[in-house]
mmCIF file with all atom_site columns, C-alpha atoms in Angstrom:
data_model
loop_
_atom_site.group_PDB
_atom_site.id
_atom_site.type_symbol
_atom_site.label_atom_id
_atom_site.label_alt_id
_atom_site.label_comp_id
_atom_site.label_asym_id
_atom_site.label_entity_id
_atom_site.label_seq_id
_atom_site.pdbx_PDB_ins_code
_atom_site.Cartn_x
_atom_site.Cartn_y
_atom_site.Cartn_z
_atom_site.occupancy
_atom_site.B_iso_or_equiv
_atom_site.pdbx_formal_charge
_atom_site.auth_seq_id
_atom_site.auth_comp_id
_atom_site.auth_asym_id
_atom_site.auth_atom_id
_atom_site.pdbx_PDB_model_num
ATOM 1   C CA . MET A 1 1   ? 37.462  35.188  3.827  1.00 0.00 ? 1   MET A CA 1
ATOM 2   C CA . PHE A 1 2   ? 37.368  31.397  4.131  1.00 0.00 ? 2   PHE A CA 1
ATOM 3   C CA . ALA A 1 3   ? 37.485  31.695  7.910  1.00 0.00 ? 3   ALA A CA 1
ATOM 4   C CA . ASP A 1 4   ? 34.552  34.125  7.818  1.00 0.00 ? 4   ASP A CA 1
ATOM 5   C CA . LEU A 1 5   ? 32.597  31.675  5.688  1.00 0.00 ? 5   LEU A CA 1
ATOM 6   C CA . LEU A 1 6   ? 33.325  28.845  8.141  1.00 0.00 ? 6   LEU A CA 1
ATOM 7   C CA . ASN A 1 7   ? 32.330  31.013  11.090 1.00 0.00 ? 7   ASN A CA 1
ATOM 8   C CA . GLN A 1 8   ? 29.099  31.894  9.319  1.00 0.00 ? 8   GLN A CA 1
ATOM 9   C CA . LEU A 1 9   ? 28.346  28.256  8.557  1.00 0.00 ? 9   LEU A CA 1
ATOM 10  C CA . PHE A 1 10  ? 29.023  27.112  12.126 1.00 0.00 ? 10  PHE A CA 1
ATOM 11  C CA . SER A 1 11  ? 26.841  29.916  13.474 1.00 0.00 ? 11  SER A CA 1
ATOM 12  C CA . TYR A 1 12  ? 23.769  28.100  12.125 1.00 0.00 ? 12  TYR A CA 1
ATOM 13  C CA . SER A 1 13  ? 21.835  25.703  14.305 1.00 0.00 ? 13  SER A CA 1
ATOM 14  C CA . LEU A 1 14  ? 18.820  23.486  13.718 1.00 0.00 ? 14  LEU A CA 1
ATOM 15  C CA . HIS A 1 15  ? 16.599  26.276  15.013 1.00 0.00 ? 15  HIS A CA 1
ATOM 16  C CA . ASP A 1 16  ? 17.539  28.432  12.019 1.00 0.00 ? 16  ASP A CA 1
ATOM 17  C CA . PHE A 1 17  ? 15.923  25.898  9.665  1.00 0.00 ? 17  PHE A CA 1
ATOM 18  C CA . LEU A 1 18  ? 12.440  26.105  11.175 1.00 0.00 ? 18  LEU A CA 1
ATOM 19  C CA . LEU A 1 19  ? 10.450  27.890  8.451  1.00 0.00 ? 19  LEU A CA 1
ATOM 20  C CA . PHE A 1 20  ? 7.301   28.704  10.461 1.00 0.00 ? 20  PHE A CA 1
ATOM 21  C CA . SER A 1 21  ? 6.211   29.772  13.912 1.00 0.00 ? 21  SER A CA 1
ATOM 22  C CA . PRO A 1 22  ? 4.647   27.380  16.455 1.00 0.00 ? 22  PRO A CA 1
ATOM 23  C CA . GLU A 1 23  ? 1.388   29.347  16.209 1.00 0.00 ? 23  GLU A CA 1
ATOM 24  C CA . VAL A 1 24  ? 1.190   28.795  12.434 1.00 0.00 ? 24  VAL A CA 1
ATOM 25  C CA . TYR A 1 25  ? 2.008   25.084  12.751 1.00 0.00 ? 25  TYR A CA 1
ATOM 26  C CA . TRP A 1 26  ? -0.518  24.307  15.482 1.00 0.00 ? 26  TRP A CA 1
ATOM 27  C CA . ARG A 1 27  ? -3.247  26.364  13.768 1.00 0.00 ? 27  ARG A CA 1
ATOM 28  C CA . LEU A 1 28  ? -2.691  24.355  10.580 1.00 0.00 ? 28  LEU A CA 1
ATOM 29  C CA . VAL A 1 29  ? -2.761  21.039  12.474 1.00 0.00 ? 29  VAL A CA 1
ATOM 30  C CA . THR A 1 30  ? -5.912  21.985  14.398 1.00 0.00 ? 30  THR A CA 1
ATOM 31  C CA . ASN A 1 31  ? -7.768  23.083  11.253 1.00 0.00 ? 31  ASN A CA 1
ATOM 32  C CA . TYR A 1 32  ? -6.661  19.921  9.434  1.00 0.00 ? 32  TYR A CA 1
ATOM 33  C CA . LEU A 1 33  ? -7.819  17.650  12.261 1.00 0.00 ? 33  LEU A CA 1
ATOM 34  C CA . ASN A 1 34  ? -11.152 19.441  12.745 1.00 0.00 ? 34  ASN A CA 1
ATOM 35  C CA . ALA A 1 35  ? -11.832 18.999  9.041  1.00 0.00 ? 35  ALA A CA 1
ATOM 36  C CA . HIS A 1 36  ? -11.153 15.239  9.253  1.00 0.00 ? 36  HIS A CA 1
ATOM 37  C CA . GLN A 1 37  ? -12.892 14.196  12.488 1.00 0.00 ? 37  GLN A CA 1
ATOM 38  C CA . LEU A 1 38  ? -15.088 11.737  10.562 1.00 0.00 ? 38  LEU A CA 1
ATOM 39  C CA . ILE A 1 39  ? -12.011 10.089  9.019  1.00 0.00 ? 39  ILE A CA 1
ATOM 40  C CA . GLY A 1 40  ? -10.612 9.644   12.542 1.00 0.00 ? 40  GLY A CA 1
ATOM 41  C CA . ALA A 1 41  ? -13.766 7.776   13.610 1.00 0.00 ? 41  ALA A CA 1
ATOM 42  C CA . ASP A 1 42  ? -13.599 5.601   10.481 1.00 0.00 ? 42  ASP A CA 1
ATOM 43  C CA . VAL A 1 43  ? -9.940  4.786   11.190 1.00 0.00 ? 43  VAL A CA 1
ATOM 44  C CA . ALA A 1 44  ? -10.822 3.702   14.734 1.00 0.00 ? 44  ALA A CA 1
ATOM 45  C CA . ILE A 1 45  ? -13.448 1.266   13.412 1.00 0.00 ? 45  ILE A CA 1
ATOM 46  C CA . ALA A 1 46  ? -11.177 -0.028  10.638 1.00 0.00 ? 46  ALA A CA 1
ATOM 47  C CA . THR A 1 47  ? -8.288  -0.525  13.081 1.00 0.00 ? 47  THR A CA 1
ATOM 48  C CA . SER A 1 48  ? -10.544 -2.571  15.360 1.00 0.00 ? 48  SER A CA 1
ATOM 49  C CA . ILE A 1 49  ? -11.427 -4.797  12.389 1.00 0.00 ? 49  ILE A CA 1
ATOM 50  C CA . ALA A 1 50  ? -7.707  -5.120  11.525 1.00 0.00 ? 50  ALA A CA 1
ATOM 51  C CA . VAL A 1 51  ? -6.952  -6.203  15.100 1.00 0.00 ? 51  VAL A CA 1
ATOM 52  C CA . TYR A 1 52  ? -9.676  -8.845  14.862 1.00 0.00 ? 52  TYR A CA 1
ATOM 53  C CA . LEU A 1 53  ? -8.196  -10.142 11.588 1.00 0.00 ? 53  LEU A CA 1
ATOM 54  C CA . LEU A 1 54  ? -4.740  -10.182 13.165 1.00 0.00 ? 54  LEU A CA 1
ATOM 55  C CA . VAL A 1 55  ? -5.967  -12.197 16.166 1.00 0.00 ? 55  VAL A CA 1
ATOM 56  C CA . LYS A 1 56  ? -7.702  -14.712 13.952 1.00 0.00 ? 56  LYS A CA 1
ATOM 57  C CA . HIS A 1 57  ? -4.735  -15.043 11.542 1.00 0.00 ? 57  HIS A CA 1
ATOM 58  C CA . ARG A 1 58  ? -7.039  -14.373 8.642  1.00 0.00 ? 58  ARG A CA 1
ATOM 59  C CA . TYR A 1 59  ? -6.656  -12.079 5.701  1.00 0.00 ? 59  TYR A CA 1
ATOM 60  C CA . PRO A 1 60  ? -3.225  -10.631 6.611  1.00 0.00 ? 60  PRO A CA 1
ATOM 61  C CA . ARG A 1 61  ? -3.056  -9.130  3.145  1.00 0.00 ? 61  ARG A CA 1
ATOM 62  C CA . LEU A 1 62  ? -6.093  -7.009  4.006  1.00 0.00 ? 62  LEU A CA 1
ATOM 63  C CA . VAL A 1 63  ? -4.354  -5.881  7.200  1.00 0.00 ? 63  VAL A CA 1
ATOM 64  C CA . LEU A 1 64  ? -1.257  -4.824  5.231  1.00 0.00 ? 64  LEU A CA 1
ATOM 65  C CA . CYS A 1 65  ? -3.416  -3.013  2.667  1.00 0.00 ? 65  CYS A CA 1
ATOM 66  C CA . PHE A 1 66  ? -5.204  -1.226  5.525  1.00 0.00 ? 66  PHE A CA 1
ATOM 67  C CA . ILE A 1 67  ? -1.872  -0.021  6.920  1.00 0.00 ? 67  ILE A CA 1
ATOM 68  C CA . ALA A 1 68  ? -0.902  1.073   3.402  1.00 0.00 ? 68  ALA A CA 1
ATOM 69  C CA . LEU A 1 69  ? -4.099  3.174   3.250  1.00 0.00 ? 69  LEU A CA 1
ATOM 70  C CA . LEU A 1 70  ? -3.123  4.867   6.534  1.00 0.00 ? 70  LEU A CA 1
ATOM 71  C CA . TRP A 1 71  ? 0.271   5.817   5.065  1.00 0.00 ? 71  TRP A CA 1
ATOM 72  C CA . LEU A 1 72  ? -1.361  6.941   1.821  1.00 0.00 ? 72  LEU A CA 1
ATOM 73  C CA . TRP A 1 73  ? -3.706  9.292   3.671  1.00 0.00 ? 73  TRP A CA 1
ATOM 74  C CA . LEU A 1 74  ? -0.859  10.618  5.838  1.00 0.00 ? 74  LEU A CA 1
ATOM 75  C CA . GLY A 1 75  ? 1.357   11.329  2.837  1.00 0.00 ? 75  GLY A CA 1
ATOM 76  C CA . TRP A 1 76  ? -1.323  12.678  0.529  1.00 0.00 ? 76  TRP A CA 1
ATOM 77  C CA . GLN A 1 77  ? -3.506  14.689  2.909  1.00 0.00 ? 77  GLN A CA 1
ATOM 78  C CA . PHE A 1 78  ? -1.216  15.733  5.766  1.00 0.00 ? 78  PHE A CA 1
ATOM 79  C CA . TYR A 1 79  ? 2.165   16.213  4.111  1.00 0.00 ? 79  TYR A CA 1
ATOM 80  C CA . LEU A 1 80  ? 1.432   16.938  0.433  1.00 0.00 ? 80  LEU A CA 1
ATOM 81  C CA . THR A 1 81  ? -1.875  18.833  0.808  1.00 0.00 ? 81  THR A CA 1
ATOM 82  C CA . HIS A 1 82  ? -1.662  20.672  4.154  1.00 0.00 ? 82  HIS A CA 1
ATOM 83  C CA . TYR A 1 83  ? 1.809   20.692  5.729  1.00 0.00 ? 83  TYR A CA 1
ATOM 84  C CA . GLN A 1 84  ? 3.467   21.619  2.431  1.00 0.00 ? 84  GLN A CA 1
ATOM 85  C CA . THR A 1 85  ? 1.670   24.980  2.483  1.00 0.00 ? 85  THR A CA 1
ATOM 86  C CA . ILE A 1 86  ? 3.932   26.153  5.336  1.00 0.00 ? 86  ILE A CA 1
ATOM 87  C CA . ASN A 1 87  ? 6.962   23.896  4.822  1.00 0.00 ? 87  ASN A CA 1
ATOM 88  C CA . HIS A 1 88  ? 8.118   23.109  1.281  1.00 0.00 ? 88  HIS A CA 1
ATOM 89  C CA . HIS A 1 89  ? 10.331  20.292  2.645  1.00 0.00 ? 89  HIS A CA 1
ATOM 90  C CA . ALA A 1 90  ? 7.141   18.404  3.524  1.00 0.00 ? 90  ALA A CA 1
ATOM 91  C CA . ILE A 1 91  ? 6.962   17.200  -0.076 1.00 0.00 ? 91  ILE A CA 1
ATOM 92  C CA . TYR A 1 92  ? 9.885   14.847  0.658  1.00 0.00 ? 92  TYR A CA 1
ATOM 93  C CA . LEU A 1 93  ? 8.097   13.461  3.713  1.00 0.00 ? 93  LEU A CA 1
ATOM 94  C CA . GLY A 1 94  ? 5.012   12.941  1.557  1.00 0.00 ? 94  GLY A CA 1
ATOM 95  C CA . PHE A 1 95  ? 7.031   10.964  -0.974 1.00 0.00 ? 95  PHE A CA 1
ATOM 96  C CA . ILE A 1 96  ? 8.567   8.885   1.843  1.00 0.00 ? 96  ILE A CA 1
ATOM 97  C CA . CYS A 1 97  ? 5.023   7.959   2.916  1.00 0.00 ? 97  CYS A CA 1
ATOM 98  C CA . LEU A 1 98  ? 4.136   6.976   -0.656 1.00 0.00 ? 98  LEU A CA 1
ATOM 99  C CA . LEU A 1 99  ? 7.280   4.828   -0.822 1.00 0.00 ? 99  LEU A CA 1
ATOM 100 C CA . GLN A 1 100 ? 6.160   3.121   2.392  1.00 0.00 ? 100 GLN A CA 1
ATOM 101 C CA . VAL A 1 101 ? 2.800   2.464   0.723  1.00 0.00 ? 101 VAL A CA 1
ATOM 102 C CA . ALA A 1 102 ? 4.575   0.793   -2.193 1.00 0.00 ? 102 ALA A CA 1
ATOM 103 C CA . LEU A 1 103 ? 6.610   -1.409  0.193  1.00 0.00 ? 103 LEU A CA 1
ATOM 104 C CA . LEU A 1 104 ? 3.505   -2.435  2.132  1.00 0.00 ? 104 LEU A CA 1
ATOM 105 C CA . VAL A 1 105 ? 1.581   -3.316  -1.027 1.00 0.00 ? 105 VAL A CA 1
ATOM 106 C CA . ALA A 1 106 ? 4.568   -5.274  -2.396 1.00 0.00 ? 106 ALA A CA 1
ATOM 107 C CA . LEU A 1 107 ? 4.788   -7.268  0.837  1.00 0.00 ? 107 LEU A CA 1
ATOM 108 C CA . ALA A 1 108 ? 1.029   -7.826  0.838  1.00 0.00 ? 108 ALA A CA 1
ATOM 109 C CA . ILE A 1 109 ? 1.368   -9.391  -2.619 1.00 0.00 ? 109 ILE A CA 1
ATOM 110 C CA . LYS A 1 110 ? 4.354   -11.506 -1.597 1.00 0.00 ? 110 LYS A CA 1
ATOM 111 C CA . GLU A 1 111 ? 3.373   -12.676 1.899  1.00 0.00 ? 111 GLU A CA 1
ATOM 112 C CA . ASN A 1 112 ? 0.176   -14.245 3.102  1.00 0.00 ? 112 ASN A CA 1
ATOM 113 C CA . TYR A 1 113 ? 0.739   -15.080 6.742  1.00 0.00 ? 113 TYR A CA 1
ATOM 114 C CA . PHE A 1 114 ? 1.701   -13.572 10.073 1.00 0.00 ? 114 PHE A CA 1
ATOM 115 C CA . GLN A 1 115 ? 4.059   -15.096 12.594 1.00 0.00 ? 115 GLN A CA 1
ATOM 116 C CA . ASN A 1 116 ? 2.633   -17.926 14.638 1.00 0.00 ? 116 ASN A CA 1
ATOM 117 C CA . LYS A 1 117 ? 3.694   -16.380 17.915 1.00 0.00 ? 117 LYS A CA 1
ATOM 118 C CA . ALA A 1 118 ? 2.932   -17.736 21.349 1.00 0.00 ? 118 ALA A CA 1
ATOM 119 C CA . ALA A 1 119 ? -0.473  -16.821 22.707 1.00 0.00 ? 119 ALA A CA 1
ATOM 120 C CA . ASN A 1 120 ? 1.028   -14.517 25.339 1.00 0.00 ? 120 ASN A CA 1
ATOM 121 C CA . ALA A 1 121 ? 3.134   -12.630 22.758 1.00 0.00 ? 121 ALA A CA 1
ATOM 122 C CA . LYS A 1 122 ? 0.068   -12.192 20.577 1.00 0.00 ? 122 LYS A CA 1
ATOM 123 C CA . LYS A 1 123 ? -1.989  -10.934 23.509 1.00 0.00 ? 123 LYS A CA 1
ATOM 124 C CA . ILE A 1 124 ? 0.739   -8.447  24.392 1.00 0.00 ? 124 ILE A CA 1
ATOM 125 C CA . THR A 1 125 ? 0.833   -7.119  20.824 1.00 0.00 ? 125 THR A CA 1
ATOM 126 C CA . VAL A 1 126 ? -2.946  -6.789  20.634 1.00 0.00 ? 126 VAL A CA 1
ATOM 127 C CA . GLY A 1 127 ? -2.937  -5.134  24.058 1.00 0.00 ? 127 GLY A CA 1
ATOM 128 C CA . LEU A 1 128 ? -0.349  -2.612  22.891 1.00 0.00 ? 128 LEU A CA 1
ATOM 129 C CA . ILE A 1 129 ? -2.351  -1.812  19.755 1.00 0.00 ? 129 ILE A CA 1
ATOM 130 C CA . ILE A 1 130 ? -5.570  -1.268  21.736 1.00 0.00 ? 130 ILE A CA 1
ATOM 131 C CA . SER A 1 131 ? -3.715  0.775   24.378 1.00 0.00 ? 131 SER A CA 1
ATOM 132 C CA . THR A 1 132 ? -2.265  2.959   21.637 1.00 0.00 ? 132 THR A CA 1
ATOM 133 C CA . MET A 1 133 ? -5.707  3.495   20.113 1.00 0.00 ? 133 MET A CA 1
ATOM 134 C CA . LEU A 1 134 ? -7.038  4.616   23.519 1.00 0.00 ? 134 LEU A CA 1
ATOM 135 C CA . THR A 1 135 ? -4.138  6.559   24.989 1.00 0.00 ? 135 THR A CA 1
ATOM 136 C CA . MET A 1 136 ? -3.026  8.591   21.971 1.00 0.00 ? 136 MET A CA 1
ATOM 137 C CA . PRO A 1 137 ? -6.366  10.454  21.586 1.00 0.00 ? 137 PRO A CA 1
ATOM 138 C CA . ILE A 1 138 ? -6.415  11.098  25.362 1.00 0.00 ? 138 ILE A CA 1
ATOM 139 C CA . LEU A 1 139 ? -2.872  12.510  25.204 1.00 0.00 ? 139 LEU A CA 1
ATOM 140 C CA . ALA A 1 140 ? -3.892  14.677  22.235 1.00 0.00 ? 140 ALA A CA 1
ATOM 141 C CA . VAL A 1 141 ? -6.884  16.144  24.089 1.00 0.00 ? 141 VAL A CA 1
ATOM 142 C CA . SER A 1 142 ? -4.802  16.733  27.218 1.00 0.00 ? 142 SER A CA 1
ATOM 143 C CA . SER A 1 143 ? -2.358  18.682  25.005 1.00 0.00 ? 143 SER A CA 1
ATOM 144 C CA . GLY A 1 144 ? -5.137  20.933  23.736 1.00 0.00 ? 144 GLY A CA 1
ATOM 145 C CA . LEU A 1 145 ? -5.502  19.225  20.347 1.00 0.00 ? 145 LEU A CA 1
ATOM 146 C CA . PRO A 1 146 ? -8.557  17.485  18.825 1.00 0.00 ? 146 PRO A CA 1
ATOM 147 C CA . TRP A 1 147 ? -8.819  13.803  19.807 1.00 0.00 ? 147 TRP A CA 1
ATOM 148 C CA . SER A 1 148 ? -8.189  12.826  16.170 1.00 0.00 ? 148 SER A CA 1
ATOM 149 C CA . ALA A 1 149 ? -4.543  13.949  16.591 1.00 0.00 ? 149 ALA A CA 1
ATOM 150 C CA . GLY A 1 150 ? -4.019  10.561  18.223 1.00 0.00 ? 150 GLY A CA 1
ATOM 151 C CA . MET A 1 151 ? -5.398  8.580   15.299 1.00 0.00 ? 151 MET A CA 1
ATOM 152 C CA . ALA A 1 152 ? -3.148  6.634   12.926 1.00 0.00 ? 152 ALA A CA 1
ATOM 153 C CA . GLY A 1 153 ? -3.306  7.865   9.361  1.00 0.00 ? 153 GLY A CA 1
ATOM 154 C CA . LEU A 1 154 ? -4.092  11.440  10.350 1.00 0.00 ? 154 LEU A CA 1
ATOM 155 C CA . MET A 1 155 ? -0.840  12.294  12.163 1.00 0.00 ? 155 MET A CA 1
ATOM 156 C CA . PRO A 1 156 ? 2.681   10.814  11.830 1.00 0.00 ? 156 PRO A CA 1
ATOM 157 C CA . ILE A 1 157 ? 3.549   9.495   15.310 1.00 0.00 ? 157 ILE A CA 1
ATOM 158 C CA . PRO A 1 158 ? 0.355   7.405   15.863 1.00 0.00 ? 158 PRO A CA 1
ATOM 159 C CA . THR A 1 159 ? 0.724   6.067   12.304 1.00 0.00 ? 159 THR A CA 1
ATOM 160 C CA . VAL A 1 160 ? 4.306   4.957   12.960 1.00 0.00 ? 160 VAL A CA 1
ATOM 161 C CA . ILE A 1 161 ? 3.487   3.289   16.289 1.00 0.00 ? 161 ILE A CA 1
ATOM 162 C CA . LEU A 1 162 ? 0.466   1.378   15.011 1.00 0.00 ? 162 LEU A CA 1
ATOM 163 C CA . SER A 1 163 ? 2.227   0.426   11.779 1.00 0.00 ? 163 SER A CA 1
ATOM 164 C CA . LEU A 1 164 ? 5.240   -1.020  13.637 1.00 0.00 ? 164 LEU A CA 1
ATOM 165 C CA . PHE A 1 165 ? 3.006   -3.044  15.964 1.00 0.00 ? 165 PHE A CA 1
ATOM 166 C CA . PHE A 1 166 ? 1.173   -4.623  13.031 1.00 0.00 ? 166 PHE A CA 1
ATOM 167 C CA . THR A 1 167 ? 4.208   -5.250  10.809 1.00 0.00 ? 167 THR A CA 1
ATOM 168 C CA . SER A 1 168 ? 6.106   -6.853  13.705 1.00 0.00 ? 168 SER A CA 1
ATOM 169 C CA . GLN A 1 169 ? 3.664   -9.749  13.327 1.00 0.00 ? 169 GLN A CA 1
ATOM 170 C CA . LEU A 1 170 ? 4.772   -10.552 9.782  1.00 0.00 ? 170 LEU A CA 1
ATOM 171 C CA . ALA A 1 171 ? 6.607   -13.819 9.344  1.00 0.00 ? 171 ALA A CA 1
ATOM 172 C CA . SER A 1 172 ? 8.770   -12.666 6.449  1.00 0.00 ? 172 SER A CA 1
ATOM 173 C CA . ARG A 1 173 ? 12.316  -11.390 6.912  1.00 0.00 ? 173 ARG A CA 1
ATOM 174 C CA . TRP A 1 174 ? 11.342  -8.721  4.344  1.00 0.00 ? 174 TRP A CA 1
ATOM 175 C CA . ARG A 1 175 ? 9.370   -7.014  7.122  1.00 0.00 ? 175 ARG A CA 1
ATOM 176 C CA . TYR A 1 176 ? 12.606  -5.270  8.146  1.00 0.00 ? 176 TYR A CA 1
ATOM 177 C CA . LEU A 1 177 ? 12.300  -3.181  4.953  1.00 0.00 ? 177 LEU A CA 1
ATOM 178 C CA . LEU A 1 178 ? 9.205   -1.604  6.503  1.00 0.00 ? 178 LEU A CA 1
ATOM 179 C CA . TYR A 1 179 ? 11.076  -0.162  9.508  1.00 0.00 ? 179 TYR A CA 1
ATOM 180 C CA . PRO A 1 180 ? 13.611  2.466   8.228  1.00 0.00 ? 180 PRO A CA 1
ATOM 181 C CA . LEU A 1 181 ? 11.134  4.931   6.671  1.00 0.00 ? 181 LEU A CA 1
ATOM 182 C CA . PRO A 1 182 ? 8.804   5.120   9.718  1.00 0.00 ? 182 PRO A CA 1
ATOM 183 C CA . ILE A 1 183 ? 11.863  5.576   11.943 1.00 0.00 ? 183 ILE A CA 1
ATOM 184 C CA . LEU A 1 184 ? 13.082  8.405   9.662  1.00 0.00 ? 184 LEU A CA 1
ATOM 185 C CA . ILE A 1 185 ? 9.648   10.068  9.833  1.00 0.00 ? 185 ILE A CA 1
ATOM 186 C CA . THR A 1 186 ? 9.733   9.747   13.639 1.00 0.00 ? 186 THR A CA 1
ATOM 187 C CA . VAL A 1 187 ? 13.149  11.422  13.883 1.00 0.00 ? 187 VAL A CA 1
ATOM 188 C CA . VAL A 1 188 ? 12.014  14.345  11.694 1.00 0.00 ? 188 VAL A CA 1
ATOM 189 C CA . GLU A 1 189 ? 8.776   14.758  13.659 1.00 0.00 ? 189 GLU A CA 1
ATOM 190 C CA . LEU A 1 190 ? 10.514  14.663  17.045 1.00 0.00 ? 190 LEU A CA 1
ATOM 191 C CA . LEU A 1 191 ? 13.076  17.228  15.866 1.00 0.00 ? 191 LEU A CA 1
ATOM 192 C CA . THR A 1 192 ? 10.278  19.479  14.587 1.00 0.00 ? 192 THR A CA 1
ATOM 193 C CA . LEU A 1 193 ? 8.320   19.215  17.843 1.00 0.00 ? 193 LEU A CA 1
ATOM 194 C CA . ASP A 1 194 ? 11.498  19.905  19.823 1.00 0.00 ? 194 ASP A CA 1
ATOM 195 C CA . LEU A 1 195 ? 12.229  23.025  17.753 1.00 0.00 ? 195 LEU A CA 1
ATOM 196 C CA . LEU A 1 196 ? 8.630   24.239  18.090 1.00 0.00 ? 196 LEU A CA 1
ATOM 197 C CA . THR A 1 197 ? 8.783   23.752  21.868 1.00 0.00 ? 197 THR A CA 1
ATOM 198 C CA . TRP A 1 198 ? 12.124  25.576  22.002 1.00 0.00 ? 198 TRP A CA 1
ATOM 199 C CA . GLN A 1 199 ? 10.624  28.554  20.123 1.00 0.00 ? 199 GLN A CA 1
ATOM 200 C CA . LEU A 1 200 ? 7.661   28.710  22.495 1.00 0.00 ? 200 LEU A CA 1
ATOM 201 C CA . ILE A 1 201 ? 9.977   28.703  25.511 1.00 0.00 ? 201 ILE A CA 1
ATOM 202 C CA . THR A 1 202 ? 12.216  31.424  24.126 1.00 0.00 ? 202 THR A CA 1
#
C-alpha cells in the first residue's frame, strides 16, 4: 500500500497543478488589461517622471514610493482582485506584493539618496529603463495582447524588471532585501507561462 502511495505521488508533475486552461487565463488577462488601458498610460507618464528624478538625484524617496505604488496595484488589482478568481493560490502572490510594498516604504523612510555612480553607469541604467518601457509593450502587442501588458504595475514581469533597475541605484546595503520577492514572483510567473504553453502545444 505504501508503494502504491509513493507511485501515485511520483506520478504527479507540475502540469497537474495548473488549475485553469490557457484560454481562461488569457481571456482574464486581456479583459483586465483592456479595462485598465488608462492606468497603463498614467504609469508610462509617471515612470518618465521617476526616470527624470533618478537622473537628477532628487527626491529618491518619491521614486521608491512610486515603485511601491506599482507593486500595490499589481498585488491588489491583478492578483487579489482578478487572478484569484481562477487561481486561489494567487492570494499568496498578492500578499508577497504587499510585503514588497512594505519593504519599499520602509527603505524610502530610511534612505534618502541613490548611488553616485559614474556617468556611463547611470546612462546605461536609464537607457535600460527607457528600453524596457518601449520594448515590453511592443512585445506584448506582437504576442496578441494589449500594449498595456508591457507596463509595470499592471503585469508581473514588467514590474519586476523596472523595479530591479530602479532599486539597483540605491546606495544602501538594505537594497538587497528588495530582490528576493521579485525574483520569487518571476519564477512563479515563468513556470505558469511554461505550463500554459505546454498545454497549448499538447
